Coordinates of C-alpha atoms in Angstrom, one line a residue:
X1 CA -93.8 -104.5 -202.7
X2 CA -90.6 -105.8 -204.3
X3 CA -87.3 -104.9 -202.7
X4 CA -86.7 -104.7 -199.0
X5 CA -83.7 -103.3 -197.1
X6 CA -83.2 -104.2 -193.4
X7 CA -81.3 -101.7 -191.4
X8 CA -79.7 -102.6 -188.0
X9 CA -77.5 -100.4 -185.8
X10 CA -74.4 -102.6 -185.4
X11 CA -73.6 -106.2 -185.3
X12 CA -71.5 -107.1 -182.2
X13 CA -73.2 -110.0 -180.6
X14 CA -76.2 -112.3 -180.9
X15 CA -78.5 -110.8 -178.4
X16 CA -82.2 -109.7 -178.2
X17 CA -82.3 -107.2 -181.1
X18 CA -80.3 -109.5 -183.3
X19 CA -82.9 -112.2 -182.7
X20 CA -85.4 -109.8 -184.2
X21 CA -83.2 -109.2 -187.2
X22 CA -82.9 -113.0 -187.6
X23 CA -86.6 -113.3 -188.0
X24 CA -86.8 -110.3 -190.3
X25 CA -84.3 -112.0 -192.5
X26 CA -86.4 -115.2 -192.4
X27 CA -89.6 -113.3 -193.3
X28 CA -87.8 -111.4 -196.2
X29 CA -85.1 -113.8 -197.4
X30 CA -84.3 -111.8 -200.5
X31 CA -83.7 -108.5 -198.5
X32 CA -80.4 -106.7 -198.2
X33 CA -78.9 -106.0 -194.8
X34 CA -77.3 -102.8 -193.7
X35 CA -75.4 -102.1 -190.4
X36 CA -73.3 -99.2 -189.1
X37 CA -70.6 -101.6 -188.3
X38 CA -70.0 -105.4 -188.2
X39 CA -67.7 -106.9 -185.6
X40 CA -69.8 -110.1 -185.1
X41 CA -67.7 -113.1 -184.2
X42 CA -67.6 -115.9 -186.8
X43 CA -69.2 -118.4 -184.4
X44 CA -72.3 -116.1 -184.0
X45 CA -73.0 -115.3 -187.7
X46 CA -75.3 -118.2 -188.5
X47 CA -78.4 -116.2 -187.9
X48 CA -77.4 -113.8 -190.8
X49 CA -78.2 -116.7 -193.3
X50 CA -75.1 -116.0 -195.3
X51 CA -75.7 -112.3 -195.7
X52 CA -72.8 -109.8 -195.6
X53 CA -74.1 -106.4 -194.4
X54 CA -73.3 -103.2 -196.1
X55 CA -71.5 -101.0 -193.5
X56 CA -70.5 -97.4 -193.1
X57 CA -67.2 -95.5 -192.7
X58 CA -67.3 -96.3 -189.0
X59 CA -66.3 -99.9 -190.0
X60 CA -62.8 -98.5 -190.9
X61 CA -62.3 -96.4 -187.7
X62 CA -59.5 -97.5 -185.4
X63 CA -60.0 -99.8 -182.4
X64 CA -63.6 -100.5 -183.5
X65 CA -64.2 -103.5 -181.3
X66 CA -63.1 -101.6 -178.1
X67 CA -64.6 -98.2 -178.9
X68 CA -67.7 -98.9 -181.0
X69 CA -70.1 -97.2 -178.7
X70 CA -67.8 -94.2 -178.3
X71 CA -68.4 -93.5 -182.0
X72 CA -72.1 -92.9 -181.3
X73 CA -71.9 -89.2 -182.2
X74 CA -70.8 -90.1 -185.7
X75 CA -73.5 -92.6 -186.3
X76 CA -76.3 -90.2 -187.2
X77 CA -74.2 -88.9 -190.1
X78 CA -73.1 -92.5 -191.0
X79 CA -76.6 -93.9 -191.5
X80 CA -77.6 -90.9 -193.6
X81 CA -74.9 -91.8 -196.2
X82 CA -76.5 -95.0 -197.5
X83 CA -78.2 -94.9 -200.9
X84 CA -81.4 -96.8 -200.3
X85 CA -83.2 -95.4 -203.4
X86 CA -83.6 -98.9 -205.0
X87 CA -85.9 -100.3 -202.3
X88 CA -89.7 -100.2 -202.0
X89 CA -89.6 -100.9 -198.3
X90 CA -87.0 -100.0 -195.7
X91 CA -87.4 -101.9 -192.4
X92 CA -85.2 -100.6 -189.6
X93 CA -84.4 -102.4 -186.3
X94 CA -83.8 -99.4 -184.0
X95 CA -82.5 -98.8 -180.5
X96 CA -80.2 -95.9 -181.4
X97 CA -79.8 -94.5 -185.0
X98 CA -81.2 -97.0 -187.5
X99 CA -84.5 -95.2 -188.0
X100 CA -82.6 -92.1 -189.2
X101 CA -81.9 -93.4 -192.7
X102 CA -83.0 -91.2 -195.5
X103 CA -85.8 -92.5 -197.8
X104 CA -87.6 -91.0 -200.8
X105 CA -91.4 -90.2 -201.0
X106 CA -92.1 -93.4 -202.9
X107 CA -90.5 -95.6 -200.2
X108 CA -92.2 -97.0 -197.2
X109 CA -90.1 -96.9 -194.0
X110 CA -91.2 -99.1 -191.1
X111 CA -89.2 -98.9 -187.9
X112 CA -89.3 -101.7 -185.3
X113 CA -88.2 -99.9 -182.2
X114 CA -86.6 -101.8 -179.3
X115 CA -86.4 -98.5 -177.5
X116 CA -85.8 -94.8 -178.2
X117 CA -82.2 -94.1 -177.2
X118 CA -82.4 -94.8 -173.5
X119 CA -79.4 -92.9 -172.3
X120 CA -80.3 -89.7 -174.3
X121 CA -83.9 -89.6 -173.0
X122 CA -85.4 -90.6 -169.7
X123 CA -82.4 -92.8 -168.6
X124 CA -79.9 -89.9 -169.0
X125 CA -79.6 -89.2 -165.3
X126 CA -79.1 -92.9 -164.5
X127 CA -76.6 -93.3 -167.3
X128 CA -74.5 -90.3 -166.1
X129 CA -74.7 -91.5 -162.5
X130 CA -73.6 -95.0 -163.2
X131 CA -70.8 -93.7 -165.5
X132 CA -69.5 -91.4 -162.8
X133 CA -70.3 -88.4 -165.1
X134 CA -72.6 -86.4 -162.8
X135 CA -70.1 -83.5 -162.4
X136 CA -67.1 -81.9 -164.1
X137 CA -65.9 -81.2 -167.5
X138 CA -66.4 -84.7 -168.8
X139 CA -70.0 -84.5 -167.6
X140 CA -70.6 -81.3 -169.4
X141 CA -69.2 -82.7 -172.7
X142 CA -71.2 -85.9 -172.3
X143 CA -74.4 -83.9 -171.6
X144 CA -73.8 -81.7 -174.7
X145 CA -73.3 -84.8 -176.8
X146 CA -76.5 -86.4 -175.5
X147 CA -78.3 -83.1 -176.2
X148 CA -77.2 -83.3 -179.8
X149 CA -78.2 -86.9 -180.1
X150 CA -81.6 -86.1 -178.6
X151 CA -82.2 -83.3 -181.1
X152 CA -81.2 -85.5 -184.0
X153 CA -83.3 -88.4 -182.7
X154 CA -86.4 -86.3 -182.5
X155 CA -85.8 -84.7 -185.9
X156 CA -85.2 -88.1 -187.6
X157 CA -88.4 -89.6 -186.1
X158 CA -90.4 -87.8 -188.8
X159 CA -88.6 -89.9 -191.4
X160 CA -90.5 -93.0 -190.4
X161 CA -93.9 -93.8 -192.0
X162 CA -95.0 -96.4 -189.5
X163 CA -93.7 -97.5 -186.1
X164 CA -93.7 -100.9 -184.4
X165 CA -92.9 -101.1 -180.7
X166 CA -91.6 -104.2 -179.0
X167 CA -94.0 -103.6 -176.0
X168 CA -96.7 -101.3 -174.9
X169 CA -94.2 -99.8 -172.5
X170 CA -92.0 -98.8 -175.5
X171 CA -95.0 -97.6 -177.4
X172 CA -95.7 -95.1 -174.6
X173 CA -92.0 -94.0 -174.8
X174 CA -92.3 -93.5 -178.6
X175 CA -95.4 -91.4 -178.0
X176 CA -93.6 -89.4 -175.3
X177 CA -90.3 -88.9 -177.2
X178 CA -91.5 -88.6 -180.8
X179 CA -95.2 -87.8 -180.6
X180 CA -96.0 -90.9 -182.8
X181 CA -98.3 -93.9 -182.2
X182 CA -96.9 -97.4 -182.6
X183 CA -98.3 -100.8 -183.2
X184 CA -97.0 -103.4 -180.7
X185 CA -95.5 -106.6 -181.9
X186 CA -93.7 -108.5 -179.1
X187 CA -90.2 -109.9 -180.0
X188 CA -89.6 -113.5 -180.9
X189 CA -88.5 -115.9 -178.2
X190 CA -87.1 -119.3 -179.0
X191 CA -89.2 -121.2 -176.5
X192 CA -88.4 -124.6 -178.1
X193 CA -84.8 -124.1 -176.8
X194 CA -86.1 -124.4 -173.3
X195 CA -88.0 -127.6 -172.4
X196 CA -90.4 -127.5 -169.5
X197 CA -89.8 -129.3 -166.2
X198 CA -92.5 -129.7 -163.6
X199 CA -90.6 -131.3 -160.7
X200 CA -88.8 -128.2 -159.3
X201 CA -85.9 -128.1 -156.9
X202 CA -85.7 -125.8 -153.9
X203 CA -83.7 -122.9 -155.3
X204 CA -84.3 -119.6 -157.1
X205 CA -82.4 -118.3 -160.1
X206 CA -81.4 -114.9 -161.5
X207 CA -79.8 -114.7 -164.9
X208 CA -78.6 -111.5 -166.7
X209 CA -75.6 -109.5 -167.7
X210 CA -74.2 -108.1 -164.5
X211 CA -74.5 -104.4 -165.2
X212 CA -76.0 -101.8 -162.7
X213 CA -79.5 -101.3 -164.3
X214 CA -80.2 -105.1 -164.1
X215 CA -80.2 -104.6 -160.2
X216 CA -78.9 -108.1 -159.5
X217 CA -77.2 -106.6 -156.5
X218 CA -80.7 -106.0 -155.0
X219 CA -81.6 -109.7 -155.6
X220 CA -78.4 -110.9 -153.9
X221 CA -79.0 -108.5 -150.9
X222 CA -82.6 -109.8 -150.6
X223 CA -81.4 -113.4 -150.3
X224 CA -78.9 -112.3 -147.8
X225 CA -81.9 -111.5 -145.6
X226 CA -83.4 -115.0 -146.4
X227 CA -80.5 -117.3 -145.5
X228 CA -82.8 -120.3 -145.5
X229 CA -83.4 -119.9 -149.2
X230 CA -80.9 -120.6 -152.0
X231 CA -80.2 -118.3 -155.0
X232 CA -78.2 -119.2 -158.1
X233 CA -76.9 -116.2 -160.2
X234 CA -76.0 -116.8 -163.8
X235 CA -74.2 -114.2 -165.9
X236 CA -71.0 -112.1 -166.2
X237 CA -70.3 -108.4 -166.4
X238 CA -68.7 -105.4 -164.7
X239 CA -70.4 -106.1 -161.4
X240 CA -69.3 -109.7 -161.0
X241 CA -66.2 -109.0 -158.8
X242 CA -68.0 -106.7 -156.5
X243 CA -70.9 -109.2 -156.0
X244 CA -68.4 -112.0 -155.5
X245 CA -66.5 -110.0 -152.8
X246 CA -69.5 -109.7 -150.6
X247 CA -71.6 -112.8 -151.5
X248 CA -73.6 -114.5 -148.8
X249 CA -73.3 -118.3 -148.3
X250 CA -76.7 -119.1 -149.6
X251 CA -76.0 -117.3 -153.0
X252 CA -74.0 -119.1 -155.7
X253 CA -72.4 -116.9 -158.4
X254 CA -71.7 -119.0 -161.5
X255 CA -70.6 -116.3 -164.0
X256 CA -71.1 -117.2 -167.7
X257 CA -72.5 -120.7 -168.3
X258 CA -73.2 -122.3 -171.7
X259 CA -76.8 -122.6 -173.0
X260 CA -77.3 -126.2 -172.1
X261 CA -76.4 -125.7 -168.4
X262 CA -78.3 -122.5 -168.3
X263 CA -81.5 -124.1 -169.5
X264 CA -81.1 -127.0 -167.0
X265 CA -80.7 -124.5 -164.1
X266 CA -83.7 -122.6 -165.3
X267 CA -85.8 -125.8 -165.6
X268 CA -85.0 -126.9 -162.1
X269 CA -85.5 -123.5 -160.3
X270 CA -88.6 -122.9 -158.2
X271 CA -88.8 -119.3 -159.6
X272 CA -86.9 -116.8 -161.7
X273 CA -86.2 -113.5 -160.0
X274 CA -86.0 -110.4 -162.2
X275 CA -85.4 -106.9 -160.8
X276 CA -84.7 -104.8 -164.0
X277 CA -87.1 -102.3 -165.6
X278 CA -86.7 -103.8 -169.1
X279 CA -88.1 -102.6 -172.5
X280 CA -89.5 -106.1 -173.0
X281 CA -87.3 -108.8 -171.3
X282 CA -86.7 -112.1 -173.2
X283 CA -85.2 -114.0 -170.2
X284 CA -88.4 -114.0 -168.1
X285 CA -90.2 -115.6 -171.1
X286 CA -87.5 -118.2 -171.5
X287 CA -87.9 -119.0 -167.8
X288 CA -91.7 -119.4 -168.3
X289 CA -90.9 -121.7 -171.2
X290 CA -89.2 -123.9 -168.7
X291 CA -92.4 -123.9 -166.7
X292 CA -90.6 -121.7 -164.1
X293 CA -92.7 -118.9 -162.6
X294 CA -91.3 -115.4 -162.5
X295 CA -91.0 -112.9 -159.6
X296 CA -90.4 -109.6 -161.3
X297 CA -90.3 -105.8 -160.8
X298 CA -93.7 -104.6 -161.7
X299 CA -92.6 -102.0 -164.3
X300 CA -91.8 -102.1 -168.0
X301 CA -92.0 -105.1 -170.2
X302 CA -92.5 -107.6 -167.4
X303 CA -96.1 -106.4 -167.1
X304 CA -96.6 -107.8 -170.6
X305 CA -94.8 -111.1 -170.2
X306 CA -95.8 -112.2 -166.8
X307 CA -99.4 -112.9 -165.8
X308 CA -99.8 -112.1 -162.1
X309 CA -101.1 -115.0 -160.0
X310 CA -100.8 -117.4 -163.0
X311 CA -97.2 -117.3 -164.3
X312 CA -95.6 -115.3 -161.6
X313 CA -96.0 -112.2 -159.3
X314 CA -94.6 -108.7 -159.0
X315 CA -92.9 -106.5 -156.5
X316 CA -93.5 -102.8 -156.5
X317 CA -90.1 -101.3 -155.6
X318 CA -86.6 -101.9 -156.7
X319 CA -85.5 -102.7 -153.2
X320 CA -84.3 -105.8 -151.3
X321 CA -87.2 -105.4 -148.8
X322 CA -89.7 -105.5 -151.7
X323 CA -88.1 -108.5 -153.2
X324 CA -88.1 -110.4 -149.8
X325 CA -91.8 -109.6 -149.5
X326 CA -92.5 -110.9 -153.0
X327 CA -90.6 -114.1 -152.4
X328 CA -92.5 -114.7 -149.1
X329 CA -95.8 -114.1 -150.9
X330 CA -94.8 -116.5 -153.7
X331 CA -93.9 -119.2 -151.2
X332 CA -97.3 -118.9 -149.7
X333 CA -99.1 -119.2 -153.0
X334 CA -96.7 -121.6 -154.8
X335 CA -99.0 -124.7 -154.6
X336 CA -101.7 -122.8 -156.6
X337 CA -99.4 -122.2 -159.6
X338 CA -100.2 -124.2 -162.7
X339 CA -96.8 -124.8 -164.2
X340 CA -98.2 -126.2 -167.4
X341 CA -100.1 -122.9 -167.9
X342 CA -96.8 -121.1 -167.4
X343 CA -95.3 -123.0 -170.3
X344 CA -98.4 -122.4 -172.5
X345 CA -98.2 -118.7 -171.9
X346 CA -94.6 -118.6 -173.1
X347 CA -95.5 -120.4 -176.3
X348 CA -97.4 -117.3 -177.3
X349 CA -94.1 -115.6 -178.0
X350 CA -92.8 -118.0 -180.6
X351 CA -90.8 -116.7 -183.6
X352 CA -93.6 -118.0 -186.0
X353 CA -96.0 -115.6 -184.3
X354 CA -93.6 -112.7 -184.7
X355 CA -93.1 -113.3 -188.4
X356 CA -96.8 -113.6 -189.1
X357 CA -97.6 -110.4 -187.3
X358 CA -94.7 -108.5 -188.8
X359 CA -95.5 -109.7 -192.4
X360 CA -99.2 -108.9 -192.0
X361 CA -98.4 -105.4 -190.6
X362 CA -96.0 -104.5 -193.4
X363 CA -98.3 -105.9 -196.1
X364 CA -101.1 -103.8 -194.7
X365 CA -99.0 -100.7 -194.5
X366 CA -97.6 -101.2 -198.0
X367 CA -101.1 -101.6 -199.4
X368 CA -102.2 -98.3 -197.8
X369 CA -99.0 -96.5 -198.7
X370 CA -99.1 -97.7 -202.4
X371 CA -102.8 -96.8 -202.7
X372 CA -102.2 -93.3 -201.3
X373 CA -99.2 -92.9 -203.6
X374 CA -101.2 -93.8 -206.7
X375 CA -104.1 -91.6 -205.6
X376 CA -101.8 -88.6 -205.2
X377 CA -100.2 -89.3 -208.6
X378 CA -103.7 -89.2 -210.2
X379 CA -104.6 -86.0 -208.4
X380 CA -101.4 -84.4 -209.6
X381 CA -102.5 -84.9 -213.3
X382 CA -105.8 -83.1 -213.5
X383 CA -105.7 -82.8 -217.3
X384 CA -106.1 -86.5 -217.5
X385 CA -108.4 -86.9 -214.6
X386 CA -110.6 -83.7 -214.3
X387 CA -112.3 -83.2 -211.0
X388 CA -116.1 -83.3 -210.7
X389 CA -117.9 -81.2 -208.0
X390 CA -121.3 -79.7 -207.4
X391 CA -122.0 -76.0 -208.0
X392 CA -124.1 -73.9 -205.6
X393 CA -127.3 -75.0 -207.4
X394 CA -126.2 -78.6 -207.3
X395 CA -125.4 -78.8 -211.0
X396 CA -122.2 -80.9 -211.8
X397 CA -119.2 -78.8 -212.8
X398 CA -116.0 -80.1 -214.3
X399 CA -112.9 -78.2 -213.4
X400 CA -109.8 -78.3 -215.6
X401 CA -107.0 -76.9 -213.4
X402 CA -104.6 -76.7 -216.3
X403 CA -106.6 -74.2 -218.4
X404 CA -108.7 -72.7 -215.6
X405 CA -112.1 -73.3 -217.4
X406 CA -115.4 -74.7 -216.1
X407 CA -118.1 -76.5 -218.1
X408 CA -121.5 -77.2 -216.7

């Protein structure tokens, strides 16, 4: 294995998938980086390690920063235009279109999948509902576009030689959507950026972008029903004003806060409350790195990052009633939690672990791929390497496929 290309969808912010790319670049420092578009702010570019990504024609489209995601229907064609023929290994970081790049038969394509395109597959109904697109002409146009994206997504899934999923939950979605198996390698989490604290204060914390599927509104409503308990909510987004307009006295909405303050709030909290069905969910791991237990919705990636009864507990429904019951249960069992064990569990998600598992997986896949390629090359040249079989009476027979003769 010599040359490696790393493919990412788009560079707009330093978030979960970009942290994966950061570790890919550390594991393969001589690799080249490709992205559909690059609008990453200057202050967030450090993780690229000085690399300037090769982009597509979408980079030149108007109002890119505002309408980037509106250009999604053009992205399948965009990623197919790159000439990647000079690379032995293509490693794609995929949550939309990156896995659809075109590779040759002598190139190994490994795709690390954060998720199949959520809003084109099993989250389509939720996406349309939350975007007010359930009915009307705009709904029909959007459904048609998503149908096209879904067809292309399924078709392009065959271009990948080996899949990696960021969780067992996503591995099951890959099997469902693409009919392919995937090896699970959990994403890297910078646990060292969150120091543990074992003397907790009497408040709970929720932290995420305030968008509908995170279900922070349910957490706020649950604490409205528990006025004797305090909740701190960290994060900004489209739902901030609506939450602020009807916020109970025992809930404090802080909006965006810098990392230092965020980590201090996480360290001091009695527990972190998480109501989303996430593909993996980095923030609950960061909370556990602070030795803060997690009360999470028992679906999706949370089942793989939280150990029930050891580092947190689960609630079964996305409802305020279910959250209240889980908080009450947590309060009853709180004295039995080993906060040091919570921190130790989080340390299992370190970036070093991710790089080791990723490097080992790709080395193994390349070894199998290269051996298969060489074997097929030998098989395609029978004049140089004639085939030996046994005849009906068990005498060895040499077959020369080029001239069609046998010699016993």
